[in-house]
Every structure is written in C-alpha cells, then in structure tokens.
Amino acid sequence: QVQLVESGGGLVQAGGSLSLSCAASGGSFSKYSMAWFRQAPGKEREFVATIVWSGVSTIYADSVKGRFTISRDNDKNMAYLQMTRLKPDDTAVYYCAASDSFGVWPSHKYDYWGQGTQVTVSS
C-alpha cells in the first residue's frame, strides 16, 4: 500500500512558475511509474505527465509539453512536477498517482492517489 501526499500548490500569476512535490510512503516507490493528473472545476480528471520507475522515460500531454517537467528521486521517494509559463487554463487540482505500468492510462488504471493540491493561475 502506497500513500501519496502532494504539496507545493498555490496562487501564481500567468507566466509564472510553480513546483509540485509528491511524497510517497508505505511501499516500494521505485517499482512504480508516477504520474500527475489535474482536474479543473466541472471537468474530468486529465493526464498531465508520467515518468517510468527508473526516470529515463517521460510522457507529457500536448497541452503542457515544453512547459512542465516531471522528475523523481527514488532515494527520497519523491516525484516532482516543475511548471513554467503557467496559463490560467492550468488552474486545477493537481494529483499524483502511482501505477505498476508505464504509459498513458485512464485514471482508473492507477493504483494509488494523493489527495491533490490546488494550483490557481491568475490572468
């Protein structure tokens, strides 16, 4: 059983940057692929980025490609999402998730979820 806790959300102006963290505990973090999803009010939860267990491969949603960077530190049981050039459309609750498979999967395929952290981008 893996517990995930996100942190780092907040309010930022458009064009600014924000870094999210996801702390994992209770399981073998290094065997899981990690992902970030987001959910805006009234919208479905959507995939943002994922990173394989070793960190050597990543996949991004087209909407964040070139602006967001996902990374991980297996020694610290941490995953990160560095967000730059933020836009008002990036406003959402951001969730980290763990899966035993690497790829872009529907949210129900992920085994473990954090509680989410709010990111608000003002125009």
The first five atom37 places (N, CA, C, CB, O) and aatype in JSON, in Angstrom:
{
  "aatype": [5, 19, 5, 10, 19, 6, 15, 7, 7, 7, 10, 19, 5, 0, 7, 7, 15, 10, 15, 10, 15, 4, 0, 0, 15, 7, 7, 15, 13, 15, 11, 18, 15, 12, 0, 17, 13, 1, 5, 0, 14, 7, 11, 6, 1, 6, 13, 19, 0, 16, 9, 19, 17, 15, 7, 19, 15, 16, 9, 18, 0, 3, 15, 19, 11, 7, 1, 13, 16, 9, 15, 1, 3, 2, 3, 11, 2, 12, 0, 18, 10, 5, 12, 16, 1, 10, 11, 14, 3, 3, 16, 0, 19, 18, 18, 4, 0, 0, 15, 3, 15, 13, 7, 19, 17, 14, 15, 8, 11, 18, 3, 18, 17, 7, 5, 7, 16, 5, 19, 16, 19, 15, 15],
  "atom_mask": [
    [1, 1, 1, 1, 1],
    [1, 1, 1, 1, 1],
    [1, 1, 1, 1, 1],
    [1, 1, 1, 1, 1],
    [1, 1, 1, 1, 1],
    [1, 1, 1, 1, 1],
    [1, 1, 1, 1, 1],
    [1, 1, 1, 0, 1],
    [1, 1, 1, 0, 1],
    [1, 1, 1, 0, 1],
    [1, 1, 1, 1, 1],
    [1, 1, 1, 1, 1],
    [1, 1, 1, 1, 1],
    [1, 1, 1, 1, 1],
    [1, 1, 1, 0, 1],
    [1, 1, 1, 0, 1],
    [1, 1, 1, 1, 1],
    [1, 1, 1, 1, 1],
    [1, 1, 1, 1, 1],
    [1, 1, 1, 1, 1],
    [1, 1, 1, 1, 1],
    [1, 1, 1, 1, 1],
    [1, 1, 1, 1, 1],
    [1, 1, 1, 1, 1],
    [1, 1, 1, 1, 1],
    [1, 1, 1, 0, 1],
    [1, 1, 1, 0, 1],
    [1, 1, 1, 1, 1],
    [1, 1, 1, 1, 1],
    [1, 1, 1, 1, 1],
    [1, 1, 1, 1, 1],
    [1, 1, 1, 1, 1],
    [1, 1, 1, 1, 1],
    [1, 1, 1, 1, 1],
    [1, 1, 1, 1, 1],
    [1, 1, 1, 1, 1],
    [1, 1, 1, 1, 1],
    [1, 1, 1, 1, 1],
    [1, 1, 1, 1, 1],
    [1, 1, 1, 1, 1],
    [1, 1, 1, 1, 1],
    [1, 1, 1, 0, 1],
    [1, 1, 1, 1, 1],
    [1, 1, 1, 1, 1],
    [1, 1, 1, 1, 1],
    [1, 1, 1, 1, 1],
    [1, 1, 1, 1, 1],
    [1, 1, 1, 1, 1],
    [1, 1, 1, 1, 1],
    [1, 1, 1, 1, 1],
    [1, 1, 1, 1, 1],
    [1, 1, 1, 1, 1],
    [1, 1, 1, 1, 1],
    [1, 1, 1, 1, 1],
    [1, 1, 1, 0, 1],
    [1, 1, 1, 1, 1],
    [1, 1, 1, 1, 1],
    [1, 1, 1, 1, 1],
    [1, 1, 1, 1, 1],
    [1, 1, 1, 1, 1],
    [1, 1, 1, 1, 1],
    [1, 1, 1, 1, 1],
    [1, 1, 1, 1, 1],
    [1, 1, 1, 1, 1],
    [1, 1, 1, 1, 1],
    [1, 1, 1, 0, 1],
    [1, 1, 1, 1, 1],
    [1, 1, 1, 1, 1],
    [1, 1, 1, 1, 1],
    [1, 1, 1, 1, 1],
    [1, 1, 1, 1, 1],
    [1, 1, 1, 1, 1],
    [1, 1, 1, 1, 1],
    [1, 1, 1, 1, 1],
    [1, 1, 1, 1, 1],
    [1, 1, 1, 1, 1],
    [1, 1, 1, 1, 1],
    [1, 1, 1, 1, 1],
    [1, 1, 1, 1, 1],
    [1, 1, 1, 1, 1],
    [1, 1, 1, 1, 1],
    [1, 1, 1, 1, 1],
    [1, 1, 1, 1, 1],
    [1, 1, 1, 1, 1],
    [1, 1, 1, 1, 1],
    [1, 1, 1, 1, 1],
    [1, 1, 1, 1, 1],
    [1, 1, 1, 1, 1],
    [1, 1, 1, 1, 1],
    [1, 1, 1, 1, 1],
    [1, 1, 1, 1, 1],
    [1, 1, 1, 1, 1],
    [1, 1, 1, 1, 1],
    [1, 1, 1, 1, 1],
    [1, 1, 1, 1, 1],
    [1, 1, 1, 1, 1],
    [1, 1, 1, 1, 1],
    [1, 1, 1, 1, 1],
    [1, 1, 1, 1, 1],
    [1, 1, 1, 1, 1],
    [1, 1, 1, 1, 1],
    [1, 1, 1, 1, 1],
    [1, 1, 1, 0, 1],
    [1, 1, 1, 1, 1],
    [1, 1, 1, 1, 1],
    [1, 1, 1, 1, 1],
    [1, 1, 1, 1, 1],
    [1, 1, 1, 1, 1],
    [1, 1, 1, 1, 1],
    [1, 1, 1, 1, 1],
    [1, 1, 1, 1, 1],
    [1, 1, 1, 1, 1],
    [1, 1, 1, 1, 1],
    [1, 1, 1, 0, 1],
    [1, 1, 1, 1, 1],
    [1, 1, 1, 0, 1],
    [1, 1, 1, 1, 1],
    [1, 1, 1, 1, 1],
    [1, 1, 1, 1, 1],
    [1, 1, 1, 1, 1],
    [1, 1, 1, 1, 1],
    [1, 1, 1, 1, 1],
    [1, 1, 1, 1, 1]
  ],
  "atom_positions": [
    [[0.84, -1.18, 0.0], [0.0, 0.0, 0.0], [0.89, 1.24, 0.0], [-0.96, 0.0, 1.22], [1.74, 1.41, 0.87]],
    [[0.68, 2.1, -0.97], [1.48, 3.32, -1.09], [0.61, 4.52, -0.74], [2.06, 3.47, -2.52], [-0.5, 4.66, -1.24]],
    [[1.13, 5.38, 0.11], [0.46, 6.63, 0.41], [1.19, 7.77, -0.3], [0.41, 6.88, 1.96], [2.42, 7.84, -0.3]],
    [[0.41, 8.65, -0.9], [0.96, 9.77, -1.66], [0.43, 11.08, -1.1], [0.63, 9.63, -3.17], [-0.76, 11.22, -0.83]],
    [[1.32, 12.03, -0.93], [0.93, 13.34, -0.42], [1.55, 14.42, -1.3], [1.36, 13.52, 1.06], [2.77, 14.52, -1.41]],
    [[0.69, 15.23, -1.92], [1.17, 16.32, -2.76], [1.35, 17.59, -1.94], [0.2, 16.57, -3.92], [0.7, 17.79, -0.91]],
    [[2.23, 18.43, -2.42], [2.42, 19.75, -1.81], [2.97, 20.69, -2.87], [3.38, 19.67, -0.59], [3.41, 20.26, -3.94]],
    [[2.94, 21.98, -2.56], [3.54, 22.96, -3.45], [2.57, 23.79, -4.26], [0.0, 0.0, 0.0], [2.98, 24.7, -4.98]],
    [[1.3, 23.48, -4.16], [0.33, 24.27, -4.92], [0.21, 25.68, -4.36], [0.0, 0.0, 0.0], [0.75, 26.0, -3.3]],
    [[-0.51, 26.52, -5.11], [-0.69, 27.89, -4.67], [-1.23, 28.77, -5.77], [0.0, 0.0, 0.0], [-1.7, 28.29, -6.8]],
    [[-1.14, 30.06, -5.53], [-1.62, 31.06, -6.48], [-0.41, 31.7, -7.17], [-2.5, 32.14, -5.78], [0.54, 32.1, -6.5]],
    [[-0.46, 31.78, -8.48], [0.63, 32.35, -9.25], [0.05, 33.12, -10.42], [1.62, 31.25, -9.74], [-1.02, 32.8, -10.93]],
    [[0.77, 34.14, -10.84], [0.32, 34.91, -12.0], [0.66, 34.18, -13.29], [0.95, 36.31, -11.99], [1.61, 33.39, -13.34]],
    [[-0.1, 34.45, -14.32], [0.18, 33.88, -15.62], [1.61, 34.2, -16.04], [-0.81, 34.4, -16.67], [2.09, 35.32, -15.86]],
    [[2.27, 33.21, -16.59], [3.66, 33.36, -16.97], [4.63, 32.95, -15.9], [0.0, 0.0, 0.0], [5.83, 32.83, -16.15]],
    [[4.13, 32.73, -14.71], [4.99, 32.35, -13.59], [5.25, 30.86, -13.54], [0.0, 0.0, 0.0], [4.86, 30.1, -14.42]],
    [[5.93, 30.46, -12.46], [6.33, 29.07, -12.28], [5.91, 28.56, -10.91], [7.84, 28.92, -12.46], [5.72, 29.34, -9.97]],
    [[5.77, 27.25, -10.82], [5.4, 26.61, -9.58], [5.95, 25.19, -9.62], [3.86, 26.61, -9.36], [5.99, 24.56, -10.67]],
    [[6.37, 24.7, -8.46], [6.89, 23.34, -8.4], [6.06, 22.53, -7.42], [8.37, 23.33, -8.0], [5.89, 22.92, -6.27]],
    [[5.56, 21.4, -7.88], [4.79, 20.49, -7.04], [5.65, 19.32, -6.62], [3.53, 20.0, -7.77], [6.53, 18.88, -7.36]],
    [[5.39, 18.81, -5.43], [6.08, 17.63, -4.92], [5.07, 16.57, -4.53], [6.97, 17.99, -3.72], [3.94, 16.88, -4.16]],
    [[5.49, 15.33, -4.62], [4.65, 14.2, -4.23], [5.52, 13.27, -3.38], [4.06, 13.45, -5.49], [6.48, 12.67, -3.88]],
    [[5.19, 13.17, -2.12], [5.94, 12.31, -1.2], [5.24, 10.97, -1.07], [6.09, 12.99, 0.18], [4.03, 10.9, -0.81]],
    [[5.99, 9.9, -1.26], [5.44, 8.55, -1.18], [5.95, 7.84, 0.06], [5.8, 7.75, -2.44], [7.08, 8.04, 0.5]],
    [[5.08, 7.0, 0.61], [5.47, 6.2, 1.76], [4.68, 4.9, 1.76], [5.27, 6.97, 3.07], [3.63, 4.8, 1.12]],
    [[5.19, 3.92, 2.49], [4.45, 2.7, 2.71], [4.6, 1.62, 1.68], [0.0, 0.0, 0.0], [3.97, 0.56, 1.8]],
    [[5.41, 1.84, 0.66], [5.55, 0.82, -0.38], [6.87, 0.95, -1.1], [0.0, 0.0, 0.0], [7.71, 1.77, -0.73]],
    [[7.06, 0.15, -2.13], [8.29, 0.18, -2.92], [8.15, 1.22, -4.02], [8.62, -1.22, -3.53], [7.76, 0.92, -5.14]],
    [[8.47, 2.44, -3.67], [8.26, 3.57, -4.58], [8.95, 3.34, -5.92], [8.78, 4.87, -3.95], [8.38, 3.64, -6.97]],
    [[10.16, 2.82, -5.9], [10.96, 2.72, -7.12], [10.41, 1.71, -8.12], [12.38, 2.36, -6.77], [10.89, 1.67, -9.25]],
    [[9.44, 0.9, -7.75], [8.89, -0.04, -8.72], [7.69, 0.52, -9.46], [8.5, -1.33, -8.03], [7.17, -0.12, -10.37]],
    [[7.24, 1.72, -9.07], [6.05, 2.31, -9.68], [6.4, 3.41, -10.68], [5.15, 2.87, -8.61], [7.33, 4.19, -10.48]],
    [[5.64, 3.44, -11.75], [5.63, 4.64, -12.58], [4.77, 5.68, -11.86], [5.08, 4.34, -14.03], [3.77, 5.34, -11.22]],
    [[5.17, 6.93, -11.97], [4.45, 8.01, -11.31], [3.85, 8.94, -12.36], [5.38, 8.79, -10.35], [4.42, 9.13, -13.44]],
    [[2.72, 9.5, -12.04], [2.05, 10.39, -12.98], [1.45, 11.57, -12.23], [0.97, 9.64, -13.77], [1.2, 11.52, -11.03]],
    [[1.22, 12.62, -12.98], [0.46, 13.76, -12.49], [-0.79, 13.91, -13.35], [1.32, 15.07, -12.52], [-0.74, 13.83, -14.58]],
    [[-1.9, 14.11, -12.69], [-3.17, 14.41, -13.32], [-3.65, 15.75, -12.77], [-4.23, 13.28, -13.07], [-3.12, 16.26, -11.78]],
    [[-4.64, 16.3, -13.43], [-5.26, 17.52, -12.91], [-6.74, 17.5, -13.21], [-4.6, 18.78, -13.51], [-7.2, 16.86, -14.16]],
    [[-7.47, 18.22, -12.39], [-8.92, 18.31, -12.57], [-9.39, 19.72, -12.27], [-9.66, 17.28, -11.67], [-9.26, 20.22, -11.15]],
    [[-9.92, 20.35, -13.3], [-10.48, 21.69, -13.17], [-11.95, 21.58, -12.81], [-10.28, 22.51, -14.47], [-12.57, 20.55, -13.08]],
    [[-12.52, 22.61, -12.22], [-13.93, 22.56, -11.85], [-14.83, 22.25, -13.04], [-14.36, 23.89, -11.21], [-14.72, 22.88, -14.09]],
    [[-15.7, 21.29, -12.88], [-16.63, 20.93, -13.93], [-16.05, 20.11, -15.06], [0.0, 0.0, 0.0], [-16.74, 19.82, -16.04]],
    [[-14.79, 19.73, -14.92], [-14.14, 18.95, -15.98], [-13.67, 17.61, -15.44], [-12.96, 19.73, -16.58], [-13.56, 17.41, -14.23]],
    [[-13.41, 16.71, -16.37], [-12.89, 15.4, -15.98], [-11.41, 15.51, -15.61], [-13.09, 14.38, -17.11], [-10.7, 16.42, -16.03]],
    [[-10.98, 14.56, -14.82], [-9.57, 14.49, -14.48], [-8.78, 14.15, -15.74], [-9.32, 13.43, -13.35], [-9.15, 13.24, -16.48]],
    [[-7.7, 14.88, -15.98], [-6.94, 14.67, -17.2], [-5.47, 14.41, -16.9], [-7.08, 15.88, -18.12], [-4.9, 14.91, -15.93]],
    [[-4.89, 13.62, -17.76], [-3.47, 13.26, -17.67], [-2.6, 14.49, -17.95], [-3.13, 12.12, -18.65], [-2.89, 15.28, -18.84]],
    [[-1.54, 14.63, -17.18], [-0.58, 15.72, -17.38], [0.78, 15.18, -17.82], [-0.44, 16.55, -16.1], [1.32, 15.59, -18.84]],
    [[1.33, 14.25, -17.03], [2.66, 13.73, -17.32], [2.89, 12.45, -16.54], [3.76, 14.77, -16.98], [2.25, 12.2, -15.52]],
    [[3.81, 11.62, -17.05], [4.17, 10.41, -16.35], [5.65, 10.13, -16.53], [3.33, 9.23, -16.84], [6.26, 10.56, -17.5]],
    [[6.22, 9.4, -15.57], [7.63, 9.06, -15.6], [7.79, 7.61, -15.18], [8.46, 10.0, -14.68], [7.16, 7.15, -14.22]],
    [[8.62, 6.9, -15.9], [8.82, 5.48, -15.62], [9.59, 5.3, -14.31], [9.58, 4.8, -16.79], [10.18, 6.25, -13.8]],
    [[9.59, 4.09, -13.77], [10.19, 3.85, -12.46], [11.64, 4.3, -12.39], [10.1, 2.38, -12.11], [12.08, 4.81, -11.36]],
    [[12.4, 4.13, -13.5], [13.82, 4.48, -13.5], [14.07, 5.96, -13.76], [14.54, 3.65, -14.53], [15.17, 6.46, -13.53]],
    [[13.05, 6.65, -14.25], [13.22, 8.05, -14.57], [13.72, 8.34, -15.96], [0.0, 0.0, 0.0], [13.83, 9.5, -16.35]],
    [[14.03, 7.29, -16.74], [14.65, 7.53, -18.06], [13.64, 7.86, -19.14], [15.44, 6.31, -18.47], [14.02, 8.36, -20.2]],
    [[12.37, 7.6, -18.91], [11.35, 7.9, -19.91], [10.22, 8.71, -19.31], [10.81, 6.61, -20.53], [9.8, 8.49, -18.17]],
    [[9.74, 9.66, -20.09], [8.63, 10.5, -19.66], [7.66, 10.7, -20.82], [9.14, 11.87, -19.14], [8.03, 10.56, -21.99]],
    [[6.42, 11.01, -20.49], [5.4, 11.33, -21.48], [4.63, 12.53, -20.96], [4.45, 10.11, -21.77], [4.34, 12.62, -19.76]],
    [[4.3, 13.45, -21.85], [3.56, 14.65, -21.47], [2.32, 14.82, -22.32], [4.45, 15.89, -21.6], [2.28, 14.42, -23.48]],
    [[1.31, 15.41, -21.72], [0.15, 15.84, -22.5], [0.6, 16.98, -23.42], [-1.03, 16.29, -21.57], [1.48, 17.76, -23.06]],
    [[-0.02, 17.07, -24.57], [0.36, 18.12, -25.53], [0.2, 19.51, -24.92], [-0.49, 18.0, -26.81], [0.95, 20.43, -25.25]],
    [[-0.77, 19.65, -24.06], [-1.08, 20.98, -23.5], [0.01, 21.5, -22.57], [-2.38, 20.93, -22.76], [0.06, 22.7, -22.3]],
    [[0.89, 20.62, -22.08], [1.93, 21.04, -21.14], [3.33, 20.8, -21.67], [1.76, 20.33, -19.83], [4.32, 21.19, -21.04]],
    [[3.43, 20.16, -22.81], [4.74, 19.81, -23.36], [5.57, 21.07, -23.58], [4.59, 19.04, -24.69], [5.09, 22.05, -24.15]],
    [[6.81, 21.03, -23.12], [7.69, 22.19, -23.26], [7.58, 23.18, -22.13], [0.0, 0.0, 0.0], [8.41, 24.08, -22.01]],
    [[6.55, 23.04, -21.28], [6.38, 23.95, -20.15], [6.53, 23.24, -18.8], [5.01, 24.62, -20.23], [7.01, 23.84, -17.84]],
    [[6.12, 22.0, -18.74], [6.17, 21.23, -17.49], [7.26, 20.15, -17.59], [4.79, 20.58, -17.19], [7.54, 19.63, -18.66]],
    [[7.85, 19.85, -16.45], [8.85, 18.79, -16.37], [8.56, 17.89, -15.19], [10.27, 19.39, -16.27], [8.46, 18.35, -14.05]],
    [[8.41, 16.6, -15.46], [8.21, 15.63, -14.39], [9.56, 14.99, -14.07], [7.16, 14.55, -14.8], [10.37, 14.74, -14.96]],
    [[9.78, 14.72, -12.8], [11.02, 14.08, -12.37], [10.75, 13.28, -11.11], [12.14, 15.12, -12.14], [9.67, 13.35, -10.54]],
    [[11.74, 12.53, -10.69], [11.6, 11.73, -9.48], [12.95, 11.52, -8.83], [10.93, 10.38, -9.78], [13.99, 11.61, -9.49]],
    [[12.92, 11.23, -7.55], [14.12, 10.89, -6.79], [13.78, 9.64, -5.99], [14.59, 12.08, -5.84], [13.12, 9.72, -4.95]],
    [[14.23, 8.5, -6.47], [13.87, 7.24, -5.82], [14.52, 7.09, -4.44], [14.27, 6.06, -6.7], [14.0, 6.38, -3.58]],
    [[15.64, 7.75, -4.23], [16.29, 7.68, -2.92], [15.46, 8.4, -1.86], [17.7, 8.29, -2.99], [15.48, 8.04, -0.68]],
    [[14.73, 9.42, -2.3], [13.91, 10.21, -1.37], [12.43, 9.85, -1.44], [14.08, 11.68, -1.66], [11.62, 10.43, -0.71]],
    [[12.07, 8.91, -2.31], [10.66, 8.53, -2.51], [9.81, 9.75, -2.87], [10.1, 7.86, -1.23], [8.74, 9.96, -2.32]],
    [[10.32, 10.53, -3.82], [9.65, 11.76, -4.21], [9.45, 11.83, -5.72], [10.44, 12.97, -3.73], [10.28, 11.35, -6.49]],
    [[8.34, 12.43, -6.11], [8.1, 12.78, -7.51], [7.82, 14.29, -7.55], [6.92, 11.95, -8.12], [7.34, 14.88, -6.59]],
    [[8.13, 14.88, -8.7], [8.02, 16.33, -8.81], [7.37, 16.72, -10.13], [9.4, 16.99, -8.68], [7.42, 15.97, -11.11]],
    [[6.77, 17.9, -10.13], [6.28, 18.48, -11.37], [6.67, 19.95, -11.36], [4.71, 18.3, -11.53], [6.13, 20.75, -10.6]],
    [[7.63, 20.28, -12.2], [8.04, 21.67, -12.35], [7.21, 22.29, -13.46], [9.57, 21.78, -12.66], [7.19, 21.81, -14.59]],
    [[6.51, 23.38, -13.12], [5.6, 24.01, -14.07], [6.09, 25.43, -14.36], [4.14, 24.02, -13.52], [6.28, 26.23, -13.45]],
    [[6.28, 25.73, -15.63], [6.71, 27.07, -16.03], [5.73, 27.64, -17.05], [8.15, 27.02, -16.62], [4.9, 26.92, -17.6]],
    [[5.85, 28.93, -17.29], [4.99, 29.63, -18.25], [3.53, 29.25, -18.04], [5.41, 29.3, -19.7], [2.81, 28.9, -18.98]],
    [[3.11, 29.33, -16.81], [1.76, 28.91, -16.45], [0.71, 29.8, -17.08], [1.6, 28.9, -14.95], [0.91, 31.0, -17.27]],
    [[-0.42, 29.18, -17.4], [-1.54, 29.85, -18.03], [-2.77, 29.7, -17.14], [-1.81, 29.28, -19.45], [-2.84, 28.77, -16.34]],
    [[-3.74, 30.6, -17.27], [-4.98, 30.42, -16.49], [-5.63, 29.06, -16.72], [-5.97, 31.53, -16.85], [-6.26, 28.52, -15.81]],
    [[-5.49, 28.51, -17.92], [-6.07, 27.18, -18.21], [-5.41, 26.07, -17.42], [-5.96, 26.88, -19.7], [-5.92, 24.95, -17.37]],
    [[-4.27, 26.35, -16.8], [-3.61, 25.33, -15.97], [-4.22, 25.26, -14.57], [-2.1, 25.63, -15.86], [-3.85, 24.39, -13.79]],
    [[-5.13, 26.15, -14.27], [-5.78, 26.15, -12.96], [-6.55, 24.85, -12.75], [-6.72, 27.36, -12.83], [-7.41, 24.49, -13.55]],
    [[-6.24, 24.17, -11.67], [-6.85, 22.86, -11.39], [-6.32, 22.34, -10.06], [-6.57, 21.84, -12.54], [-5.38, 22.89, -9.48]],
    [[-6.95, 21.27, -9.58], [-6.36, 20.49, -8.51], [-5.44, 19.46, -9.17], [-7.46, 19.79, -7.6], [-5.86, 18.73, -10.07]],
    [[-4.21, 19.41, -8.71], [-3.22, 18.5, -9.27], [-3.02, 17.31, -8.34], [-1.88, 19.24, -9.51], [-2.85, 17.45, -7.13]],
    [[-3.05, 16.12, -8.96], [-2.92, 14.88, -8.21], [-1.71, 14.09, -8.71], [-4.2, 14.04, -8.33], [-1.43, 14.07, -9.91]],
    [[-1.01, 13.45, -7.8], [-0.02, 12.48, -8.23], [-0.62, 11.08, -8.05], [1.32, 12.64, -7.44], [-1.46, 10.85, -7.19]],
    [[-0.15, 10.18, -8.88], [-0.68, 8.82, -8.9], [0.43, 7.85, -9.21], [-1.82, 8.69, -9.92], [1.42, 8.2, -9.85]],
    [[0.26, 6.62, -8.76], [1.25, 5.56, -8.97], [0.61, 4.39, -9.69], [1.85, 5.1, -7.64], [-0.53, 4.02, -9.43]],
    [[1.38, 3.81, -10.61], [0.93, 2.66, -11.36], [2.09, 1.7, -11.55], [0.35, 3.08, -12.72], [3.25, 2.11, -11.59]],
    [[1.77, 0.41, -11.66], [2.83, -0.56, -11.9], [3.13, -0.71, -13.38], [2.45, -1.91, -11.32], [3.96, -1.54, -13.77]],
    [[2.47, 0.11, -14.22], [2.73, 0.09, -15.66], [3.04, 1.5, -16.14], [1.53, -0.49, -16.44], [2.45, 2.47, -15.65]],
    [[3.96, 1.61, -17.07], [4.31, 2.92, -17.64], [3.53, 3.15, -18.93], [5.83, 3.01, -17.91], [3.5, 2.3, -19.82]],
    [[2.91, 4.31, -19.01], [2.16, 4.66, -20.21], [1.12, 5.71, -19.87], [0.0, 0.0, 0.0], [1.08, 6.22, -18.75]],
    [[0.3, 6.02, -20.84], [-0.78, 6.97, -20.62], [-2.06, 6.17, -20.45], [-0.9, 8.01, -21.81], [-2.62, 5.64, -21.41]],
    [[-2.5, 6.09, -19.24], [-3.67, 5.26, -18.92], [-4.8, 6.12, -18.4], [-3.31, 4.19, -17.88], [-4.57, 7.21, -17.9]],
    [[-6.02, 5.63, -18.52], [-7.14, 6.31, -17.85], [-6.9, 6.34, -16.35], [-8.49, 5.61, -18.18], [-6.2, 5.48, -15.8]],
    [[-7.48, 7.3, -15.71], [-7.21, 7.49, -14.28], [-7.57, 6.25, -13.46], [-7.97, 8.69, -13.75], [-6.94, 6.01, -12.43]],
    [[-8.54, 5.48, -13.87], [-8.96, 4.33, -13.07], [-7.93, 3.2, -13.1], [-10.3, 3.81, -13.55], [-8.04, 2.24, -12.35]],
    [[-6.93, 3.32, -13.98], [-5.89, 2.3, -14.05], [-4.78, 2.53, -13.01], [-5.29, 2.27, -15.44], [-3.94, 1.66, -12.81]],
    [[-4.8, 3.67, -12.38], [-3.75, 3.97, -11.41], [-4.14, 3.41, -10.05], [-3.5, 5.48, -11.32], [-5.29, 3.49, -9.63]],
    [[-3.15, 2.84, -9.38], [-3.43, 2.11, -8.15], [-3.55, 3.01, -6.93], [-2.35, 1.1, -7.92], [-4.33, 2.73, -6.03]],
    [[-2.77, 4.08, -6.91], [-2.71, 4.91, -5.72], [-2.77, 6.38, -6.11], [-1.43, 4.62, -4.91], [-2.25, 6.79, -7.14]],
    [[-3.43, 7.17, -5.25], [-3.63, 8.59, -5.49], [-3.34, 9.4, -4.24], [-5.06, 8.86, -5.97], [-3.54, 8.95, -3.12]],
    [[-2.87, 10.62, -4.47], [-2.79, 11.58, -3.39], [-4.09, 12.33, -3.26], [0.0, 0.0, 0.0], [-5.05, 12.09, -3.99]],
    [[-4.12, 13.26, -2.31], [-5.35, 13.99, -2.03], [-5.49, 15.23, -2.91], [-5.4, 14.39, -0.58], [-6.57, 15.82, -2.96]],
    [[-4.42, 15.61, -3.59], [-4.46, 16.74, -4.5], [-3.97, 18.03, -3.88], [0.0, 0.0, 0.0], [-4.02, 18.21, -2.66]],
    [[-3.49, 18.92, -4.73], [-3.06, 20.25, -4.31], [-3.56, 21.26, -5.34], [-1.5, 20.31, -4.16], [-3.45, 21.04, -6.54]],
    [[-4.09, 22.37, -4.86], [-4.72, 23.36, -5.74], [-3.66, 24.26, -6.37], [-5.74, 24.22, -4.95], [-2.77, 24.78, -5.69]],
    [[-3.76, 24.42, -7.67], [-2.95, 25.38, -8.41], [-3.89, 26.37, -9.07], [-2.03, 24.67, -9.46], [-4.78, 25.98, -9.83]],
    [[-3.69, 27.64, -8.79], [-4.52, 28.69, -9.37], [-3.63, 29.68, -10.1], [-5.38, 29.39, -8.29], [-2.7, 30.24, -9.51]],
    [[-3.93, 29.91, -11.37], [-3.14, 30.83, -12.18], [-4.03, 32.0, -12.54], [-2.58, 30.13, -13.47], [-5.05, 31.84, -13.21]],
    [[-3.64, 33.17, -12.09], [-4.43, 34.37, -12.36], [-3.94, 35.05, -13.64], [-4.35, 35.36, -11.16], [-2.76, 34.99, -13.99]],
    [[-4.88, 35.69, -14.32], [-4.54, 36.34, -15.59], [-4.12, 37.78, -15.37], [-5.73, 36.29, -16.56], [-3.8, 38.49, -16.32]]
  ]
}
